[in-house]
Short mmCIF file of the N, C-alpha and C atoms (twelve columns), coordinates in Angstrom:
data_MODEL
# 
_entry.id   MODEL 
# 
loop_
_atom_site.group_PDB 
_atom_site.id 
_atom_site.type_symbol 
_atom_site.label_atom_id 
_atom_site.label_alt_id 
_atom_site.label_comp_id 
_atom_site.label_asym_id 
_atom_site.label_seq_id 
_atom_site.Cartn_x 
_atom_site.Cartn_y 
_atom_site.Cartn_z 
_atom_site.pdbx_PDB_model_num 
ATOM 1   N N  . MET A 1  148.132 61.542 29.086  1 
ATOM 2   C CA . MET A 1  147.045 62.411 28.682  1 
ATOM 3   C C  . MET A 1  147.018 63.607 29.623  1 
ATOM 4   N N  . SER A 2  147.023 64.785 29.046  1 
ATOM 5   C CA . SER A 2  147.045 65.984 29.880  1 
ATOM 6   C C  . SER A 2  145.631 66.507 30.076  1 
ATOM 7   N N  . ASP A 3  145.453 67.174 31.200  1 
ATOM 8   C CA . ASP A 3  144.144 67.768 31.496  1 
ATOM 9   C C  . ASP A 3  143.923 68.988 30.621  1 
ATOM 10  N N  . THR A 4  142.721 69.108 30.148  1 
ATOM 11  C CA . THR A 4  142.349 70.303 29.391  1 
ATOM 12  C C  . THR A 4  141.862 71.354 30.381  1 
ATOM 13  N N  . PRO A 5  141.813 72.612 29.951  1 
ATOM 14  C CA . PRO A 5  141.297 73.651 30.850  1 
ATOM 15  C C  . PRO A 5  139.901 73.322 31.382  1 
ATOM 16  N N  . LEU A 6  139.065 72.669 30.545  1 
ATOM 17  C CA . LEU A 6  137.721 72.300 31.005  1 
ATOM 18  C C  . LEU A 6  137.783 71.238 32.097  1 
ATOM 19  N N  . ASP A 7  138.711 70.270 31.947  1 
ATOM 20  C CA . ASP A 7  138.876 69.240 32.970  1 
ATOM 21  C C  . ASP A 7  139.328 69.861 34.286  1 
ATOM 22  N N  . ILE A 8  140.282 70.762 34.197  1 
ATOM 23  C CA . ILE A 8  140.808 71.419 35.394  1 
ATOM 24  C C  . ILE A 8  139.710 72.246 36.057  1 
ATOM 25  N N  . GLU A 9  138.941 72.961 35.233  1 
ATOM 26  C CA . GLU A 9  137.847 73.784 35.768  1 
ATOM 27  C C  . GLU A 9  136.792 72.897 36.442  1 
ATOM 28  N N  . SER A 10 136.475 71.782 35.811  1 
ATOM 29  C CA . SER A 10 135.490 70.852 36.367  1 
ATOM 30  C C  . SER A 10 135.999 70.250 37.676  1 
ATOM 31  N N  . ASP A 11 137.276 69.864 37.687  1 
ATOM 32  C CA . ASP A 11 137.870 69.315 38.907  1 
ATOM 33  C C  . ASP A 11 137.843 70.341 40.036  1 
ATOM 34  N N  . GLN A 12 138.148 71.594 39.704  1 
ATOM 35  C CA . GLN A 12 138.149 72.653 40.713  1 
ATOM 36  C C  . GLN A 12 136.734 72.875 41.249  1 
ATOM 37  N N  . LYS A 13 135.756 72.849 40.338  1 
ATOM 38  C CA . LYS A 13 134.359 73.022 40.762  1 
ATOM 39  C C  . LYS A 13 133.948 71.879 41.688  1 
ATOM 40  N N  . ASN A 14 134.297 70.651 41.329  1 
ATOM 41  C CA . ASN A 14 133.980 69.493 42.169  1 
ATOM 42  C C  . ASN A 14 134.662 69.597 43.530  1 
ATOM 43  N N  . ALA A 15 135.910 70.031 43.529  1 
ATOM 44  C CA . ALA A 15 136.643 70.185 44.787  1 
ATOM 45  C C  . ALA A 15 135.986 71.251 45.660  1 
ATOM 46  N N  . ASN A 16 135.567 72.349 45.052  1 
ATOM 47  C CA . ASN A 16 134.894 73.414 45.806  1 
ATOM 48  C C  . ASN A 16 133.572 72.933 46.389  1 
ATOM 49  N N  . GLU A 17 132.816 72.163 45.599  1 
ATOM 50  C CA . GLU A 17 131.541 71.628 46.084  1 
ATOM 51  C C  . GLU A 17 131.766 70.659 47.239  1 
ATOM 52  N N  . LEU A 18 132.769 69.808 47.113  1 
ATOM 53  C CA . LEU A 18 133.075 68.869 48.193  1 
ATOM 54  C C  . LEU A 18 133.521 69.603 49.451  1 
ATOM 55  N N  . THR A 19 134.325 70.625 49.284  1 
ATOM 56  C CA . THR A 19 134.780 71.420 50.429  1 
ATOM 57  C C  . THR A 19 133.595 72.062 51.136  1 
ATOM 58  N N  . ALA A 20 132.657 72.590 50.366  1 
ATOM 59  C CA . ALA A 20 131.463 73.210 50.952  1 
ATOM 60  C C  . ALA A 20 130.616 72.176 51.689  1 
ATOM 61  N N  . ARG A 21 130.473 70.997 51.115  1 
ATOM 62  C CA . ARG A 21 129.686 69.939 51.765  1 
ATOM 63  C C  . ARG A 21 130.360 69.466 53.043  1 
ATOM 64  N N  . ILE A 22 131.677 69.350 53.011  1 
ATOM 65  C CA . ILE A 22 132.419 68.952 54.211  1 
ATOM 66  C C  . ILE A 22 132.246 69.995 55.306  1 
ATOM 67  N N  . ALA A 23 132.300 71.266 54.941  1 
ATOM 68  C CA . ALA A 23 132.113 72.342 55.923  1 
ATOM 69  C C  . ALA A 23 130.725 72.259 56.555  1 
ATOM 70  N N  . LEU A 24 129.698 71.993 55.745  1 
ATOM 71  C CA . LEU A 24 128.345 71.846 56.286  1 
ATOM 72  C C  . LEU A 24 128.254 70.655 57.233  1 
ATOM 73  N N  . LEU A 25 128.875 69.550 56.848  1 
ATOM 74  C CA . LEU A 25 128.871 68.369 57.717  1 
ATOM 75  C C  . LEU A 25 129.583 68.646 59.037  1 
ATOM 76  N N  . LEU A 26 130.704 69.340 58.978  1 
ATOM 77  C CA . LEU A 26 131.430 69.676 60.203  1 
ATOM 78  C C  . LEU A 26 130.594 70.575 61.104  1 
ATOM 79  N N  . ASN A 27 129.884 71.531 60.517  1 
ATOM 80  C CA . ASN A 27 129.000 72.388 61.311  1 
ATOM 81  C C  . ASN A 27 127.894 71.569 61.962  1 
ATOM 82  N N  . HIS A 28 127.351 70.620 61.219  1 
ATOM 83  C CA . HIS A 28 126.299 69.762 61.759  1 
ATOM 84  C C  . HIS A 28 126.844 68.911 62.910  1 
ATOM 85  N N  . ILE A 29 128.018 68.353 62.722  1 
ATOM 86  C CA . ILE A 29 128.653 67.548 63.770  1 
ATOM 87  C C  . ILE A 29 128.894 68.391 65.013  1 
ATOM 88  N N  . GLU A 30 129.367 69.612 64.821  1 
ATOM 89  C CA . GLU A 30 129.598 70.507 65.959  1 
ATOM 90  C C  . GLU A 30 128.295 70.759 66.718  1 
ATOM 91  N N  . GLY A 31 127.213 70.975 65.987  1 
ATOM 92  C CA . GLY A 31 125.910 71.175 66.626  1 
ATOM 93  C C  . GLY A 31 125.470 69.952 67.410  1 
ATOM 94  N N  . LEU A 32 125.678 68.775 66.836  1 
ATOM 95  C CA . LEU A 32 125.328 67.540 67.539  1 
ATOM 96  C C  . LEU A 32 126.159 67.361 68.803  1 
ATOM 97  N N  . MET A 33 127.435 67.714 68.727  1 
ATOM 98  C CA . MET A 33 128.301 67.593 69.901  1 
ATOM 99  C C  . MET A 33 127.831 68.527 71.014  1 
ATOM 100 N N  . LYS A 34 127.421 69.742 70.657  1 
ATOM 101 C CA . LYS A 34 126.920 70.687 71.662  1 
ATOM 102 C C  . LYS A 34 125.632 70.165 72.285  1 
ATOM 103 N N  . THR A 35 124.753 69.596 71.443  1 
ATOM 104 C CA . THR A 35 123.506 69.029 71.953  1 
ATOM 105 C C  . THR A 35 123.805 67.871 72.897  1 
ATOM 106 N N  . ASN A 36 124.715 66.991 72.498  1 
ATOM 107 C CA . ASN A 36 125.075 65.854 73.344  1 
ATOM 108 C C  . ASN A 36 125.665 66.325 74.660  1 
ATOM 109 N N  . LYS A 37 126.499 67.363 74.625  1 
ATOM 110 C CA . LYS A 37 127.080 67.891 75.858  1 
ATOM 111 C C  . LYS A 37 125.978 68.416 76.765  1 
ATOM 112 N N  . HIS A 38 124.997 69.095 76.183  1 
ATOM 113 C CA . HIS A 38 123.870 69.603 76.972  1 
ATOM 114 C C  . HIS A 38 123.144 68.440 77.652  1 
ATOM 115 N N  . TYR A 39 122.875 67.365 76.891  1 
ATOM 116 C CA . TYR A 39 122.191 66.206 77.462  1 
ATOM 117 C C  . TYR A 39 123.030 65.556 78.553  1 
ATOM 118 N N  . LEU A 40 124.328 65.417 78.320  1 
ATOM 119 C CA . LEU A 40 125.198 64.821 79.336  1 
ATOM 120 C C  . LEU A 40 125.237 65.671 80.596  1 
ATOM 121 N N  . ASP A 41 125.296 66.989 80.431  1 
ATOM 122 C CA . ASP A 41 125.270 67.883 81.592  1 
ATOM 123 C C  . ASP A 41 123.964 67.717 82.360  1 
ATOM 124 N N  . SER A 42 122.853 67.608 81.651  1 
ATOM 125 C CA . SER A 42 121.553 67.418 82.297  1 
ATOM 126 C C  . SER A 42 121.497 66.090 83.038  1 
ATOM 127 N N  . ILE A 43 122.010 65.043 82.422  1 
ATOM 128 C CA . ILE A 43 122.036 63.724 83.061  1 
ATOM 129 C C  . ILE A 43 122.897 63.767 84.313  1 
ATOM 130 N N  . ASN A 44 124.058 64.401 84.228  1 
ATOM 131 C CA . ASN A 44 124.930 64.501 85.400  1 
ATOM 132 C C  . ASN A 44 124.256 65.275 86.524  1 
ATOM 133 N N  . THR A 45 123.528 66.330 86.188  1 
ATOM 134 C CA . THR A 45 122.791 67.098 87.192  1 
ATOM 135 C C  . THR A 45 121.739 66.218 87.857  1 
ATOM 136 N N  . LEU A 46 121.020 65.432 87.061  1 
ATOM 137 C CA . LEU A 46 120.016 64.529 87.624  1 
ATOM 138 C C  . LEU A 46 120.650 63.480 88.530  1 
ATOM 139 N N  . ILE A 47 121.783 62.947 88.128  1 
ATOM 140 C CA . ILE A 47 122.487 61.958 88.955  1 
ATOM 141 C C  . ILE A 47 122.880 62.575 90.290  1 
ATOM 142 N N  . GLU A 48 123.395 63.792 90.264  1 
ATOM 143 C CA . GLU A 48 123.768 64.478 91.506  1 
ATOM 144 C C  . GLU A 48 122.552 64.676 92.405  1 
ATOM 145 N N  . LYS A 49 121.425 65.051 91.822  1 
ATOM 146 C CA . LYS A 49 120.205 65.249 92.609  1 
ATOM 147 C C  . LYS A 49 119.724 63.935 93.214  1 
ATOM 148 N N  . VAL A 50 119.770 62.859 92.450  1 
ATOM 149 C CA . VAL A 50 119.377 61.545 92.964  1 
ATOM 150 C C  . VAL A 50 120.306 61.132 94.099  1 
ATOM 151 N N  . ASP A 51 121.599 61.372 93.944  1 
ATOM 152 C CA . ASP A 51 122.556 61.049 95.008  1 
ATOM 153 C C  . ASP A 51 122.231 61.820 96.283  1 
ATOM 154 N N  . ARG A 52 121.908 63.111 96.137  1 
ATOM 155 C CA . ARG A 52 121.557 63.916 97.313  1 
ATOM 156 C C  . ARG A 52 120.268 63.409 97.952  1 
ATOM 157 N N  . LEU A 53 119.287 63.042 97.127  1 
ATOM 158 C CA . LEU A 53 118.039 62.492 97.659  1 
ATOM 159 C C  . LEU A 53 118.280 61.180 98.392  1 
ATOM 160 N N  . GLU A 54 119.114 60.334 97.820  1 
ATOM 161 C CA . GLU A 54 119.441 59.054 98.459  1 
ATOM 162 C C  . GLU A 54 120.093 59.291 99.816  1 
ATOM 163 N N  . THR A 55 121.014 60.232 99.865  1 
ATOM 164 C CA . THR A 55 121.683 60.568 101.123 1 
ATOM 165 C C  . THR A 55 120.675 61.079 102.145 1 
ATOM 166 N N  . GLU A 56 119.765 61.931 101.716 1 
ATOM 167 C CA . GLU A 56 118.753 62.489 102.617 1 
ATOM 168 C C  . GLU A 56 117.792 61.408 103.108 1 
ATOM 169 N N  . VAL A 57 117.384 60.501 102.229 1 
ATOM 170 C CA . VAL A 57 116.498 59.401 102.629 1 
ATOM 171 C C  . VAL A 57 117.193 58.522 103.661 1 
ATOM 172 N N  . LYS A 58 118.452 58.208 103.437 1 
ATOM 173 C CA . LYS A 58 119.204 57.391 104.401 1 
ATOM 174 C C  . LYS A 58 119.321 58.113 105.732 1 
ATOM 175 N N  . ARG A 59 119.551 59.423 105.673 1 
ATOM 176 C CA . ARG A 59 119.673 60.199 106.908 1 
ATOM 177 C C  . ARG A 59 118.349 60.177 107.669 1 
ATOM 178 N N  . LEU A 60 117.260 60.377 106.957 1 
ATOM 179 C CA . LEU A 60 115.944 60.380 107.600 1 
ATOM 180 C C  . LEU A 60 115.569 59.004 108.137 1 
ATOM 181 N N  . ALA A 61 116.045 57.962 107.471 1 
ATOM 182 C CA . ALA A 61 115.759 56.593 107.915 1 
ATOM 183 C C  . ALA A 61 116.667 56.180 109.063 1 
ATOM 184 N N  . GLY A 62 117.658 57.007 109.357 1 
ATOM 185 C CA . GLY A 62 118.569 56.707 110.460 1 
ATOM 186 C C  . GLY A 62 119.679 55.741 110.110 1 
ATOM 187 N N  . ASN A 63 119.981 55.635 108.841 1 
ATOM 188 C CA . ASN A 63 121.080 54.735 108.431 1 
ATOM 189 C C  . ASN A 63 122.328 55.526 108.279 1 
# 
């Protein structure tokens, strides 16, 4: 059974819609990755500050 022009047109439309949806999902994923990187950077900064505080407390305690 061969595809009719309407079938081909419908398939192309579906493919275009799927491509557009995939592009939107990829953009959303990219945004989430940037947000996660921001959170990880913030967490790492906090860890560094806690480490410095711990070192200072030990120094002040004479350890």
